[in-house]
PDB file of C-alpha atoms in Angstrom:
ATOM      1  CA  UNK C   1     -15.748  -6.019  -5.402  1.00  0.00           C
ATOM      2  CA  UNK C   2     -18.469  -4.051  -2.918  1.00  0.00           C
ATOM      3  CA  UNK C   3     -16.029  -5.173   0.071  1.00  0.00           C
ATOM      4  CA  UNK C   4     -12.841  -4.851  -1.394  1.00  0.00           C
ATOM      5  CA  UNK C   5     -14.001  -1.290  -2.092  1.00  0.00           C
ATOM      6  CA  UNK C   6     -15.271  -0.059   1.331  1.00  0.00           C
ATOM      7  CA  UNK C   7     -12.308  -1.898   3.010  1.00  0.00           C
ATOM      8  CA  UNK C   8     -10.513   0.850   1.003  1.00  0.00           C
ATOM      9  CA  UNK C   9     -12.104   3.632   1.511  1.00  0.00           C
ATOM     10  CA  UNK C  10     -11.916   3.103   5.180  1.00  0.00           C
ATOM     11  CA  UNK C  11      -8.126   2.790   4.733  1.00  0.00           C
ATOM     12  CA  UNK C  12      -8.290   5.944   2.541  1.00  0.00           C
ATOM     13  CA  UNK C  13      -9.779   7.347   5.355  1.00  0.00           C
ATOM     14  CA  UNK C  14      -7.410   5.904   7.830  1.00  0.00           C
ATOM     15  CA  UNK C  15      -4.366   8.052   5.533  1.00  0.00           C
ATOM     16  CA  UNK C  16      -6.466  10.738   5.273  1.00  0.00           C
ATOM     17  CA  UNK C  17      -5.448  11.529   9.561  1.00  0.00           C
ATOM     18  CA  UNK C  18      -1.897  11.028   8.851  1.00  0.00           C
ATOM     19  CA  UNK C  19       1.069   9.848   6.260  1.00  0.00           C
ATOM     20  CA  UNK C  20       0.994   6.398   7.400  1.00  0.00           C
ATOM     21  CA  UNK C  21      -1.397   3.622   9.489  1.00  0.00           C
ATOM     22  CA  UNK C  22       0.087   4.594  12.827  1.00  0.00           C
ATOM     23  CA  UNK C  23       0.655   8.237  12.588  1.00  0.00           C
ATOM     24  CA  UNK C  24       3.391  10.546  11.997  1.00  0.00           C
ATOM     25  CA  UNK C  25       6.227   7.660  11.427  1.00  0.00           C
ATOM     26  CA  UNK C  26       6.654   4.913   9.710  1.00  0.00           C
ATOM     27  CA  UNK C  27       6.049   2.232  11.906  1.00  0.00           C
ATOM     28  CA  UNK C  28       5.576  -1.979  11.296  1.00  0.00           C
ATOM     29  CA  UNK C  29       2.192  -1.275  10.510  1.00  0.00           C
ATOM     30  CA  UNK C  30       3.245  -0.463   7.263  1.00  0.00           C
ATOM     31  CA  UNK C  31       5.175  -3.088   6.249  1.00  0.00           C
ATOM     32  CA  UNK C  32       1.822  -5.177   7.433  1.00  0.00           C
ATOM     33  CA  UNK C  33      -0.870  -2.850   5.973  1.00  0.00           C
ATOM     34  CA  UNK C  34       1.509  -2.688   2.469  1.00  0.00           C
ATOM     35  CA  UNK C  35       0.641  -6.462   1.784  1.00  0.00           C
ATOM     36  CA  UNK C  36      -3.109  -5.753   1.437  1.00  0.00           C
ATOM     37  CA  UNK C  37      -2.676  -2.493  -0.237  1.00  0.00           C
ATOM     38  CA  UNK C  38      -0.407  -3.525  -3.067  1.00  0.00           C
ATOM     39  CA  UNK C  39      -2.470  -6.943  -3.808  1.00  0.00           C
ATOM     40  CA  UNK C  40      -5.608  -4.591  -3.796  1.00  0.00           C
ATOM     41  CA  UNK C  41      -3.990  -2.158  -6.429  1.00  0.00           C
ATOM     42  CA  UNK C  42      -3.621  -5.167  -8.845  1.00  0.00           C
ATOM     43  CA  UNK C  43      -7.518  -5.530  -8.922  1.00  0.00           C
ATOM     44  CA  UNK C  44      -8.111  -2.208  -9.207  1.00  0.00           C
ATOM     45  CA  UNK C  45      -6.807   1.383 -10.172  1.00  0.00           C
ATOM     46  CA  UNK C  46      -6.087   2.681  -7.043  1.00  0.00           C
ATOM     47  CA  UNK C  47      -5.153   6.277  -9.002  1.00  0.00           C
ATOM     48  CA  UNK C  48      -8.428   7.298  -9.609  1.00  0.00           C
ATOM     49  CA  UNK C  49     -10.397   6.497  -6.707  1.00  0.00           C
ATOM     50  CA  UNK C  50      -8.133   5.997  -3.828  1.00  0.00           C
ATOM     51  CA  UNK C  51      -5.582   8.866  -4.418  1.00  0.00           C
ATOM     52  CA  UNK C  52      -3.860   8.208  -0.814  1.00  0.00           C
ATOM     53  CA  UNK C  53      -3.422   4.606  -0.872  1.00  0.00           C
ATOM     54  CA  UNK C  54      -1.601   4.993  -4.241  1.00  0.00           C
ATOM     55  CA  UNK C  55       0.696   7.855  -2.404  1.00  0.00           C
ATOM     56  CA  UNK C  56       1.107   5.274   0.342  1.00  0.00           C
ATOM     57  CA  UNK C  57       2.076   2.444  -2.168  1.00  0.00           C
ATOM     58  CA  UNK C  58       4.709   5.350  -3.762  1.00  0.00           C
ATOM     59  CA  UNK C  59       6.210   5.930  -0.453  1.00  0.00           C
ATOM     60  CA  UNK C  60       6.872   2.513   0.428  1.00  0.00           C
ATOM     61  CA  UNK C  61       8.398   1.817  -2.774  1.00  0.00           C
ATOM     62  CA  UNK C  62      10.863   4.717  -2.670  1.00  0.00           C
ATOM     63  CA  UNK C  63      12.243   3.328   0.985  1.00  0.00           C
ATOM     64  CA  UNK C  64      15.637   1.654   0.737  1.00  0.00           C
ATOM     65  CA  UNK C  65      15.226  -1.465   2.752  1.00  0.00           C
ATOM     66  CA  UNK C  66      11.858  -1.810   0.167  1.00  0.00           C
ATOM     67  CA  UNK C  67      14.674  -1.704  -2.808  1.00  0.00           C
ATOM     68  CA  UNK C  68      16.756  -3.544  -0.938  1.00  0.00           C
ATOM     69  CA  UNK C  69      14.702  -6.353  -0.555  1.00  0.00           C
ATOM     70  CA  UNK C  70      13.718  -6.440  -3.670  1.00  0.00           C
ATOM     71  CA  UNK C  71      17.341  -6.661  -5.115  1.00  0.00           C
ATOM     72  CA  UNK C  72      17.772  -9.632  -2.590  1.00  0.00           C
ATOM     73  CA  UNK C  73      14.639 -11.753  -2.899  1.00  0.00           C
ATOM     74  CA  UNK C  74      13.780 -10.588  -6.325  1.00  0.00           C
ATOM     75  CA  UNK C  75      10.450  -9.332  -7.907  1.00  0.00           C
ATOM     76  CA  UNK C  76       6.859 -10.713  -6.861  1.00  0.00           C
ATOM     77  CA  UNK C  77       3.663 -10.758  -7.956  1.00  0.00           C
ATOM     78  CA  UNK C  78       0.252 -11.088  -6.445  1.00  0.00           C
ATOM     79  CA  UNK C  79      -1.130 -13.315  -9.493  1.00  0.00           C
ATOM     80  CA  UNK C  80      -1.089 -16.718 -10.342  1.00  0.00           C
ATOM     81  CA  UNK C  81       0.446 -15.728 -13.637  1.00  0.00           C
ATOM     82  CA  UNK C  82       1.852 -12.100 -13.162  1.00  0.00           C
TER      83      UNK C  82
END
């Protein structure tokens, strides 16, 4: 939990320069960083603590080729059991 905590508060503080990893745009480092981000909020509230990472998880959600890919491949999960 320590390192899964100050892994994101450095990417808190990465979002804290700009709206997404790589500056002004989105960029593939997104898509790549939205992996980590998303399994991390299912460990822990990411609300509360980490106010930007939940923003970026928002964003990415709202994107259409996010919904888009979710009405082709279907829903996931990050659990065994989710």
């Amino acid at each position: 939990q320590p390192n899964l905590e100050a892994n994101l508060a450095q990417m808190e503080a990465e979002l804290g320069r700009s709206p997404w990893f790589a500056g002004e745009e989105f960029t593939a480092a997104d898509v790549q960083m939205s992996f980590p981000v998303e399994a991390a909020s299912t460990r822990i509230e990411l609300k509360a603590s980490f106010p930007k990472l939940q923003t970026f998880v928002d964003r990415i959600h709202t994107r259409p080729a996010y919904k888009a890919a979710l009405e082709k491949g279907g829903p996931y999960s990050y659990g065994p059991a989710d």
